[in-house]
Short mmCIF file of C-alpha atoms in Angstrom, two decimals:
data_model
loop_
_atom_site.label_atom_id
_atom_site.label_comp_id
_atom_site.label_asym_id
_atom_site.label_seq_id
_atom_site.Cartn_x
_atom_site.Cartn_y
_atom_site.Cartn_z
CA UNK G 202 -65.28 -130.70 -71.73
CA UNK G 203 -62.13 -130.62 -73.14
CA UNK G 204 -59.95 -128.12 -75.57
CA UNK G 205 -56.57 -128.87 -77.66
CA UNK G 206 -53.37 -126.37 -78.53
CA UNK G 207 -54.87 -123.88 -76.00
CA UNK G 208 -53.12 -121.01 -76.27
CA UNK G 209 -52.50 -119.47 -73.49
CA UNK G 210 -51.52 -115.37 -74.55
CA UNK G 211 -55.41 -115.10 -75.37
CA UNK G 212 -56.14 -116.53 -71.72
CA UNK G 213 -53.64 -113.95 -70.09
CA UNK G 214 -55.08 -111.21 -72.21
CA UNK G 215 -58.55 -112.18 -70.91
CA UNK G 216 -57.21 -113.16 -67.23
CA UNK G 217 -54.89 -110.16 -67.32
CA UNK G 218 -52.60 -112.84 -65.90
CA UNK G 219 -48.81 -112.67 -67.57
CA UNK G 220 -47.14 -115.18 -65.93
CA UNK G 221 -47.19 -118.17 -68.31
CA UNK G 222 -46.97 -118.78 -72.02
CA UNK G 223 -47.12 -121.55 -74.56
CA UNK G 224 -49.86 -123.91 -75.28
CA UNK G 225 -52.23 -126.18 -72.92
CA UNK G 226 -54.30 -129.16 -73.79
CA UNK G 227 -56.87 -130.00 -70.89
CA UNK G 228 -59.95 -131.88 -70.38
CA UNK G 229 -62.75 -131.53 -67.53
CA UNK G 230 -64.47 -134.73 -65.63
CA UNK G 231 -66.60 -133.99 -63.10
CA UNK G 232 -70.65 -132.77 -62.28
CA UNK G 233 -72.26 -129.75 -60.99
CA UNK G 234 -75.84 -128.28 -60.17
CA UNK G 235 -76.79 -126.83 -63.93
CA UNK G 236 -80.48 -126.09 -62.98
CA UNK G 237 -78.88 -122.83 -60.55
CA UNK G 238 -76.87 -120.72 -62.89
CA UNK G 239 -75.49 -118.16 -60.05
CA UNK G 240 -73.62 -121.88 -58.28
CA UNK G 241 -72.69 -123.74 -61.19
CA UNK G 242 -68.91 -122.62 -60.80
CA UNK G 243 -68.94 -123.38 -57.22
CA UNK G 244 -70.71 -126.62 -57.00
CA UNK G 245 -68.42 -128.27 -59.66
CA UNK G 246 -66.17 -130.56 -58.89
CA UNK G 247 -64.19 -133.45 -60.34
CA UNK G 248 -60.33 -133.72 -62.12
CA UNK G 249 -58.92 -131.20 -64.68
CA UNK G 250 -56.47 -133.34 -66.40
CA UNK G 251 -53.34 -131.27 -68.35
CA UNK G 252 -51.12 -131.63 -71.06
CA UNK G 253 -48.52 -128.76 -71.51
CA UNK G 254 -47.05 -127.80 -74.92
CA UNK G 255 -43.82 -125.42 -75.13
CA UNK G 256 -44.67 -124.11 -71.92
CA UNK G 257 -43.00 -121.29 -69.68
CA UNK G 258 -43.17 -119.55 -66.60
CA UNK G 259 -42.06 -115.74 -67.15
CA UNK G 260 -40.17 -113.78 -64.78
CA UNK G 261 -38.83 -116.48 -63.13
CA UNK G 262 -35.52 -118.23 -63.36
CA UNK G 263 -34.68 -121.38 -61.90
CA UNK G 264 -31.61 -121.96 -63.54
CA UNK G 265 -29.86 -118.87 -62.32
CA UNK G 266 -31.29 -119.52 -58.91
CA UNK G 267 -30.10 -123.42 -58.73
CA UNK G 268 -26.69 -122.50 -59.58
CA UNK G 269 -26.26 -119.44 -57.05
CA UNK G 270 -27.80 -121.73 -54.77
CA UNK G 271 -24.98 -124.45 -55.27
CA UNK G 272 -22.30 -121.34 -55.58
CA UNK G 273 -23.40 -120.15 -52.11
CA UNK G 274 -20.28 -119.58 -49.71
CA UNK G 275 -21.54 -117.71 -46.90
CA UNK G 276 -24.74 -116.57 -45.04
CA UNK G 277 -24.74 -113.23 -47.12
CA UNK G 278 -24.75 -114.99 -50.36
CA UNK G 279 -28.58 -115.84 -49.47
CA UNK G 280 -29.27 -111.87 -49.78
CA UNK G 281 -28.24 -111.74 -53.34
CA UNK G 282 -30.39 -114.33 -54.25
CA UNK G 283 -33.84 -112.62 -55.01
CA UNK G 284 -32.00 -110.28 -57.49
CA UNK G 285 -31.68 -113.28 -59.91
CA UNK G 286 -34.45 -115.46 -59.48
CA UNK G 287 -37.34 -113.00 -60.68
CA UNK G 288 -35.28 -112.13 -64.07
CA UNK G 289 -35.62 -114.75 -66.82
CA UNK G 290 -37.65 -117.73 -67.64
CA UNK G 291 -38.34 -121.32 -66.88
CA UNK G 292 -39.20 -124.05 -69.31
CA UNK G 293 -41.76 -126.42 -68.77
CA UNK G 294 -41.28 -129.76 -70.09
CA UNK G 295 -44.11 -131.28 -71.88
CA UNK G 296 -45.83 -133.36 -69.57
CA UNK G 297 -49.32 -134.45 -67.81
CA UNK G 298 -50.53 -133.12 -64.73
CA UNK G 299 -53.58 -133.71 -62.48
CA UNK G 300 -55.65 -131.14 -60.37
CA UNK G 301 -58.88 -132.16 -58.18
CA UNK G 302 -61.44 -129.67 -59.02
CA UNK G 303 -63.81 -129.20 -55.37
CA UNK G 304 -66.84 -126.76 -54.96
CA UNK G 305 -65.08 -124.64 -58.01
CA UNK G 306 -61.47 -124.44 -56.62
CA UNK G 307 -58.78 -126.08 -58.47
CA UNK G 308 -56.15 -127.88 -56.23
CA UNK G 309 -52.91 -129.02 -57.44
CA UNK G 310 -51.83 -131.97 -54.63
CA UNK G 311 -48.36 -132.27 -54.20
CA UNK G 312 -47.14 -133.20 -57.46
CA UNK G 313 -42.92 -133.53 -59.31
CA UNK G 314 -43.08 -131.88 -62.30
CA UNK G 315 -40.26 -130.60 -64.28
CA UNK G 316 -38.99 -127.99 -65.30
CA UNK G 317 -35.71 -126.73 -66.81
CA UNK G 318 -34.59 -130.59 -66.46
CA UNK G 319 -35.09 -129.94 -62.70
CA UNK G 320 -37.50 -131.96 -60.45
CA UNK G 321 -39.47 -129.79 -58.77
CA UNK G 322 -42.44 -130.76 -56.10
CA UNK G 323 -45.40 -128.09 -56.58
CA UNK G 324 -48.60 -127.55 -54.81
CA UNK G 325 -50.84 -124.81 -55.86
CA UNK G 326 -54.29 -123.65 -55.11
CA UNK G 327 -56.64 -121.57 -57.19
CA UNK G 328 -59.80 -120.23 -55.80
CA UNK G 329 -61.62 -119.29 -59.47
CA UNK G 330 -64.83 -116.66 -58.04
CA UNK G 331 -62.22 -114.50 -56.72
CA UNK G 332 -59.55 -115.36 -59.08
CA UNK G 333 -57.41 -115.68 -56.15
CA UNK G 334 -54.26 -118.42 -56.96
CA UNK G 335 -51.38 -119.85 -54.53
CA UNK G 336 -48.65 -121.84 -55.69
CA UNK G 337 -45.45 -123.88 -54.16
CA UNK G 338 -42.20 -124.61 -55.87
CA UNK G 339 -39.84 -126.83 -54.11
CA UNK G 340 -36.55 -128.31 -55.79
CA UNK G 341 -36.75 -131.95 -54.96
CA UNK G 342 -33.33 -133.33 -55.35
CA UNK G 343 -31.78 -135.94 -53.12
CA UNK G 344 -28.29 -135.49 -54.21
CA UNK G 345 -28.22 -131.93 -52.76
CA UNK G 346 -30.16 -131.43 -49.22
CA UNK G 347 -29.23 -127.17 -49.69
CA UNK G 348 -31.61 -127.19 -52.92
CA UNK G 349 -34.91 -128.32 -51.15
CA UNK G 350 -34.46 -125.83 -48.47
CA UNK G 351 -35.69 -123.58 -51.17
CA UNK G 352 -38.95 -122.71 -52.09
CA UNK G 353 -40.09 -120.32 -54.67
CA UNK G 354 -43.93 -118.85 -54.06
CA UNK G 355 -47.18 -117.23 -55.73
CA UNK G 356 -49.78 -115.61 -53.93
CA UNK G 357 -51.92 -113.20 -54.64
CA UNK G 358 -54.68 -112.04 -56.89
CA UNK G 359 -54.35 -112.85 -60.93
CA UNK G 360 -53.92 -109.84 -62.27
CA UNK G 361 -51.49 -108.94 -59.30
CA UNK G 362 -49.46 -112.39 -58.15
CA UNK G 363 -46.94 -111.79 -55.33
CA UNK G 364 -43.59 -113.36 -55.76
CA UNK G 365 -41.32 -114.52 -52.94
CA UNK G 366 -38.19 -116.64 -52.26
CA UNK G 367 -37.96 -118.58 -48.64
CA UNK G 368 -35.96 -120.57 -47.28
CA UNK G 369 -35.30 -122.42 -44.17
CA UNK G 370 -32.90 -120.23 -42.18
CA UNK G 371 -31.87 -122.94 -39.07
CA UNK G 372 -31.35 -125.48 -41.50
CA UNK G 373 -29.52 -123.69 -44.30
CA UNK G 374 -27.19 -121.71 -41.90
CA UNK G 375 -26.54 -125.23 -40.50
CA UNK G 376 -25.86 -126.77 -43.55
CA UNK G 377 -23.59 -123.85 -44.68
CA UNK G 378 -21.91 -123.67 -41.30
CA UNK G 379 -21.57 -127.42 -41.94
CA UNK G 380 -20.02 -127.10 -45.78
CA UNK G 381 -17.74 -123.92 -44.72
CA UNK G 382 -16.61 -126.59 -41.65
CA UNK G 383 -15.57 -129.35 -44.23
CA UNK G 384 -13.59 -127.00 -46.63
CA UNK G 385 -11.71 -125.80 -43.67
CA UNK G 386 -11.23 -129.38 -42.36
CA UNK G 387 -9.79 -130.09 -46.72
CA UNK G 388 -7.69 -126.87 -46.42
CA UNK G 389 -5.94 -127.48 -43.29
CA UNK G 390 -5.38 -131.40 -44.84
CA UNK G 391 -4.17 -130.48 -47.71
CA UNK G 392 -1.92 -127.37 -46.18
CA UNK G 393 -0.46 -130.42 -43.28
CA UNK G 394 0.08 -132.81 -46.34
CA UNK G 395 2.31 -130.42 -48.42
CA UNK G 396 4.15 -129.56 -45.39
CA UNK G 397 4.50 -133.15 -44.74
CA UNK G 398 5.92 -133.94 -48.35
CA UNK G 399 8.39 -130.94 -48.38
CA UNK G 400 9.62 -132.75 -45.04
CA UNK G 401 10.30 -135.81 -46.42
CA UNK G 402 11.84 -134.42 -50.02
CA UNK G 403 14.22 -132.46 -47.68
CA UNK G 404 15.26 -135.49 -45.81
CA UNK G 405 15.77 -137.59 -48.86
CA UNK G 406 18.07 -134.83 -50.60
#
């Protein structure tokens, strides 16, 4: 089974689901009991291989969030940050995906995808009878250890997806007690090196 230029608007108006738009190509493998109608859903399983097209997540913005994220400067700058991430969009690049279909469930394993330019590692679940669907953002980047304390999640019902922004609070108030430390350590340098050059300028006068 397999469908091209899916577009998905006439999905969410069937769905009642909102949260993505563009176009999806996708293609089915797998087997399933077609002599009992009422368990054909459930009993099928095999890989749902993707292909998105000018795709985007709505009401989500990673680029504001990676950027107030790398702007933090305190422990209260965390607070502000779920007033920015839920406004906006994110792009998703064109690119192929892979999701294990088992007993009618679609499962996304952990898998980098990207979007905005960012790498992000996403794991999702969705549970098709009840229409039920849980999904796991995580920045992956290596030059920036703050970033994958993040991770953006989806929960809920279809029609009705929860939203929520966590974060790993012992690590991230380490690592900002540890980045606060280092500009203090930079300020009192740089303060001791001025002081240090007006000494010497006075003595050569």
């Amino acid at each position: 089974m397999n469908a091209k230029n899916l577009n998905i608007k006439k999905v969410n108006d069937y769905m009642g689901f909102s949260r993505l738009s563009g176009l999806l190509n996708f293609s089915i493998e797998g087997n399933t009991n077609v002599k009992d109608k009422n368990s054909i859903i459930k009993q099928l399983n095999g890989k749902l291989k993707l292909n998105t097209k000018n795709m985007s997540i709505n009401d989500l913005n990673l680029k504001k969030l990676k950027s107030s994220i790398l702007e933090i400067k305190n422990v209260e700058d965390l607070l502000e940050l779920n007033k920015k991430v839920f406004n906006g969009n994110t792009s998703i690049k064109n690119q192929e995906m892979f999701v294990e279909i088992k007993n009618g469930n679609l499962k996304l394993p952990k898998t980098d995808i990207l979007l905005d330019d960012n790498k992000i590692t996403a794991t999702g679940l969705y549970e098709i009878a009840p229409n039920n669907v849980k999904i796991n953002l995580n920045y992956n980047d290596e030059n920036n250890k703050l970033l994958s304390l993040f991770n953006v999640n989806f929960k809920g019902n279809i029609k009705n997806i929860e939203t929520s922004l966590d974060y790993n609070q012992a690590k991230t108030d380490q690592l900002i007690g540890d980045m606060l430390e280092k500009k203090m350590k930079k300020v009192i340098k740089d303060k001791l090196d001025n002081k240090f050059n007006d000494i010497i300028e006075n003595l050569l006068e």
